[in-house]
PDB file of C-alpha atoms in Angstrom:
ATOM      1  CA  MET A   1     164.633 -89.372-177.287  1.00 74.00           C
ATOM      2  CA  ILE A   2     168.436 -89.224-177.184  1.00 77.00           C
ATOM      3  CA  LYS A   3     168.298 -85.994-175.175  1.00 76.00           C
ATOM      4  CA  LEU A   4     166.053 -87.674-172.635  1.00 72.00           C
ATOM      5  CA  LEU A   5     168.445 -90.616-172.369  1.00 70.00           C
ATOM      6  CA  ILE A   6     171.406 -88.250-171.845  1.00 78.00           C
ATOM      7  CA  VAL A   7     169.509 -86.384-169.120  1.00 68.00           C
ATOM      8  CA  ILE A   8     168.658 -89.672-167.375  1.00 73.00           C
ATOM      9  CA  VAL A   9     172.301 -90.823-167.477  1.00 68.00           C
ATOM     10  CA  ILE A  10     173.547 -87.470-166.134  1.00 75.00           C
ATOM     11  CA  LEU A  11     170.973 -87.526-163.328  1.00 65.00           C
ATOM     12  CA  ASN A  12     171.908 -91.103-162.463  1.00 68.00           C
ATOM     13  CA  ILE A  13     175.623 -90.215-162.220  1.00 72.00           C
ATOM     14  CA  THR A  14     174.907 -87.065-160.223  1.00 71.00           C
ATOM     15  CA  LEU A  15     172.692 -88.891-157.745  1.00 67.00           C
ATOM     16  CA  SER A  16     174.950 -91.915-157.341  1.00 65.00           C
ATOM     17  CA  ALA A  17     178.190 -89.951-156.730  1.00 59.00           C
ATOM     18  CA  PRO A  18     177.416 -89.137-153.043  1.00 64.00           C
ATOM     19  CA  ILE A  19     176.420 -92.755-152.438  1.00 66.00           C
ATOM     20  CA  LEU A  20     179.710 -94.009-153.917  1.00 58.00           C
ATOM     21  CA  LYS A  21     181.651 -91.512-151.828  1.00 61.00           C
ATOM     22  CA  GLN A  22     179.808 -92.676-148.706  1.00 67.00           C
ATOM     23  CA  GLN A  23     180.582 -96.332-149.519  1.00 65.00           C
ATOM     24  CA  ILE A  24     184.271 -95.542-150.012  1.00 62.00           C
ATOM     25  CA  LEU A  25     184.437 -93.724-146.672  1.00 60.00           C
ATOM     26  CA  ALA A  26     182.641 -96.596-144.928  1.00 62.00           C
ATOM     27  CA  SER A  27     185.093 -99.144-146.330  1.00 59.00           C
ATOM     28  CA  LYS A  28     188.053 -97.012-145.176  1.00 54.00           C
ATOM     29  CA  LYS A  29     186.615 -96.837-141.657  1.00 52.00           C
ATOM     30  CA  ALA A  30     186.152-100.605-141.602  1.00 51.00           C
ATOM     31  CA  LYS A  31     189.831-101.134-142.459  1.00 52.00           C
ATOM     32  CA  LYS A  32     191.094 -99.151-139.458  1.00 55.00           C
ATOM     33  CA  GLU A  33     192.767-101.060-136.646  1.00 58.00           C
ATOM     34  CA  PRO A  34     190.408-102.309-133.973  1.00 61.00           C
ATOM     35  CA  ALA A  35     190.269-100.317-130.765  1.00 83.00           C
ATOM     36  CA  LEU A  36     192.644-101.585-128.105  1.00 88.00           C
ATOM     37  CA  ASP A  37     191.413-102.748-124.722  1.00 93.00           C
ATOM     38  CA  TRP A  38     193.682-100.703-122.454  1.00 96.00           C
ATOM     39  CA  LYS A  39     194.172-101.980-118.910  1.00 96.00           C
ATOM     40  CA  SER A  40     195.995-100.662-115.894  1.00 96.00           C
ATOM     41  CA  ALA A  41     199.666-101.648-115.706  1.00 95.00           C
ATOM     42  CA  SER A  42     199.046-102.897-112.157  1.00 95.00           C
ATOM     43  CA  GLU A  43     196.999-105.784-113.594  1.00 95.00           C
ATOM     44  CA  TYR A  44     200.207-107.179-115.085  1.00 95.00           C
ATOM     45  CA  SER A  45     202.572-106.483-112.192  1.00 89.00           C
ATOM     46  CA  ASN A  46     202.970-110.198-111.284  1.00 93.00           C
ATOM     47  CA  ASN A  47     203.267-111.365-114.902  1.00 95.00           C
ATOM     48  CA  PRO A  48     206.878-112.372-115.752  1.00 96.00           C
ATOM     49  CA  THR A  49     206.239-111.894-119.486  1.00 96.00           C
ATOM     50  CA  TYR A  50     205.091-108.327-118.864  1.00 97.00           C
ATOM     51  CA  THR A  51     208.274-107.696-116.874  1.00 96.00           C
ATOM     52  CA  GLN A  52     210.373-108.852-119.851  1.00 97.00           C
ATOM     53  CA  VAL A  53     208.350-106.656-122.220  1.00 97.00           C
ATOM     54  CA  VAL A  54     208.974-103.598-120.021  1.00 97.00           C
ATOM     55  CA  GLU A  55     212.716-104.366-119.935  1.00 97.00           C
ATOM     56  CA  VAL A  56     212.845-104.535-123.751  1.00 97.00           C
ATOM     57  CA  ALA A  57     210.924-101.248-123.911  1.00 97.00           C
ATOM     58  CA  LYS A  58     213.324 -99.573-121.440  1.00 95.00           C
ATOM     59  CA  LYS A  59     216.420-100.742-123.322  1.00 95.00           C
ATOM     60  CA  ASN A  60     215.188 -99.530-126.709  1.00 95.00           C
ATOM     61  CA  SER A  61     212.952 -96.525-126.030  1.00 94.00           C
ATOM     62  CA  SER A  62     215.600 -93.776-125.983  1.00 91.00           C
ATOM     63  CA  GLN A  63     217.047 -94.747-129.349  1.00 92.00           C
ATOM     64  CA  GLN A  64     213.808 -95.794-131.071  1.00 93.00           C
ATOM     65  CA  CYS A  65     211.844 -92.757-129.870  1.00 94.00           C
ATOM     66  CA  LYS A  66     214.773 -90.431-130.636  1.00 92.00           C
ATOM     67  CA  LEU A  67     214.912 -89.093-127.085  1.00 91.00           C
ATOM     68  CA  SER A  68     217.760 -87.364-125.322  1.00 90.00           C
ATOM     69  CA  LYS A  69     220.018 -89.775-123.420  1.00 87.00           C
ATOM     70  CA  THR A  70     218.986 -88.069-120.186  1.00 92.00           C
ATOM     71  CA  VAL A  71     215.296 -88.896-120.749  1.00 93.00           C
ATOM     72  CA  LYS A  72     214.338 -92.227-119.196  1.00 94.00           C
ATOM     73  CA  LEU A  73     211.161 -94.290-119.107  1.00 95.00           C
ATOM     74  CA  LYS A  74     209.501 -93.266-115.848  1.00 95.00           C
ATOM     75  CA  LYS A  75     206.443 -95.537-115.660  1.00 96.00           C
ATOM     76  CA  VAL A  76     203.976 -97.603-117.634  1.00 97.00           C
ATOM     77  CA  LEU A  77     200.523 -96.039-117.530  1.00 96.00           C
ATOM     78  CA  LYS A  78     198.419 -98.553-119.498  1.00 96.00           C
ATOM     79  CA  VAL A  79     198.848-101.882-121.261  1.00 97.00           C
ATOM     80  CA  ALA A  80     197.013-103.429-124.213  1.00 97.00           C
ATOM     81  CA  LYS A  81     197.727-106.677-126.024  1.00 96.00           C
ATOM     82  CA  GLN A  82     196.952-107.702-129.616  1.00 95.00           C
ATOM     83  CA  LEU A  83     197.170-111.239-130.958  1.00 94.00           C
ATOM     84  CA  VAL A  84     199.071-111.034-134.292  1.00 92.00           C
ATOM     85  CA  GLN A  85     200.990-114.246-135.064  1.00 89.00           C
ATOM     86  CA  GLY A  86     202.409-113.803-131.593  1.00 94.00           C
ATOM     87  CA  MET A  87     201.562-111.057-129.136  1.00 96.00           C
ATOM     88  CA  LEU A  88     201.956-107.327-129.740  1.00 97.00           C
ATOM     89  CA  TRP A  89     202.261-105.548-126.417  1.00 97.00           C
ATOM     90  CA  ASN A  90     201.258-101.869-126.414  1.00 97.00           C
ATOM     91  CA  LEU A  91     202.601 -99.872-123.486  1.00 97.00           C
ATOM     92  CA  GLN A  92     201.455 -96.323-122.910  1.00 97.00           C
ATOM     93  CA  VAL A  93     204.397 -94.875-121.006  1.00 97.00           C
ATOM     94  CA  GLU A  94     205.482 -91.647-119.379  1.00 96.00           C
ATOM     95  CA  PHE A  95     209.068 -90.451-119.663  1.00 96.00           C
ATOM     96  CA  SER A  96     211.074 -88.359-117.218  1.00 95.00           C
ATOM     97  CA  ASP A  97     210.495 -85.264-119.405  1.00 94.00           C
ATOM     98  CA  LYS A  98     206.710 -85.722-118.853  1.00 94.00           C
ATOM     99  CA  SER A  99     206.091 -86.795-122.466  1.00 94.00           C
ATOM    100  CA  THR A 100     203.923 -89.844-123.154  1.00 95.00           C
ATOM    101  CA  LYS A 101     204.221 -92.333-125.983  1.00 96.00           C
ATOM    102  CA  VAL A 102     202.964 -95.764-126.974  1.00 97.00           C
ATOM    103  CA  LEU A 103     205.722 -98.359-127.242  1.00 97.00           C
ATOM    104  CA  GLN A 104     205.029-101.603-129.069  1.00 97.00           C
ATOM    105  CA  VAL A 105     206.975-104.753-128.257  1.00 98.00           C
ATOM    106  CA  TYR A 106     206.395-107.909-130.277  1.00 98.00           C
ATOM    107  CA  GLU A 107     206.492-111.280-128.498  1.00 97.00           C
ATOM    108  CA  ASP A 108     207.159-114.023-131.036  1.00 95.00           C
ATOM    109  CA  LEU A 109     205.642-117.495-130.789  1.00 93.00           C
ATOM    110  CA  ASP A 110     209.019-118.836-129.624  1.00 94.00           C
ATOM    111  CA  GLY A 111     208.998-116.447-126.638  1.00 93.00           C
ATOM    112  CA  SER A 112     211.544-113.945-127.973  1.00 96.00           C
ATOM    113  CA  PHE A 113     210.914-110.197-127.768  1.00 97.00           C
ATOM    114  CA  GLU A 114     211.568-107.419-130.255  1.00 97.00           C
ATOM    115  CA  PHE A 115     210.964-103.690-129.931  1.00 97.00           C
ATOM    116  CA  ASP A 116     208.550-102.750-132.722  1.00 96.00           C
ATOM    117  CA  THR A 117     207.573 -99.084-132.747  1.00 96.00           C
ATOM    118  CA  CYS A 118     207.366 -95.867-130.787  1.00 96.00           C
ATOM    119  CA  LYS A 119     204.273 -93.746-131.434  1.00 95.00           C
ATOM    120  CA  ASP A 120     203.083 -90.436-130.100  1.00 91.00           C
ATOM    121  CA  THR A 121     199.932 -90.818-128.057  1.00 79.00           C
ATOM    122  CA  ILE A 122     196.723 -89.578-129.610  1.00 61.00           C
TER     123      ILE A 122
END
């Protein structure tokens, strides 16, 4: 009787392990950041806030992205915004050395701007 109980417990653990692993993977996927809704930079060309965001990105990109001083921000390719206790502007940009990166500029609720991060594009 005890042997049967041990076999049942072992089978239960063996069969439930893949299910637990699948649940863990599913919960990790759910925690990932939501996909950004990228738009053309031309959609924001007449937006004064966007203009300020680009200026902050230009001023800080060389230092924050650890670029050579000769490399300059050439153009903004795409723009995405995220509402996070203010607005997080994501700018996919091209530099004069043909590299592309995503620059994030945070717009606080009081209207101030702060360079947040520089990420390699995926």
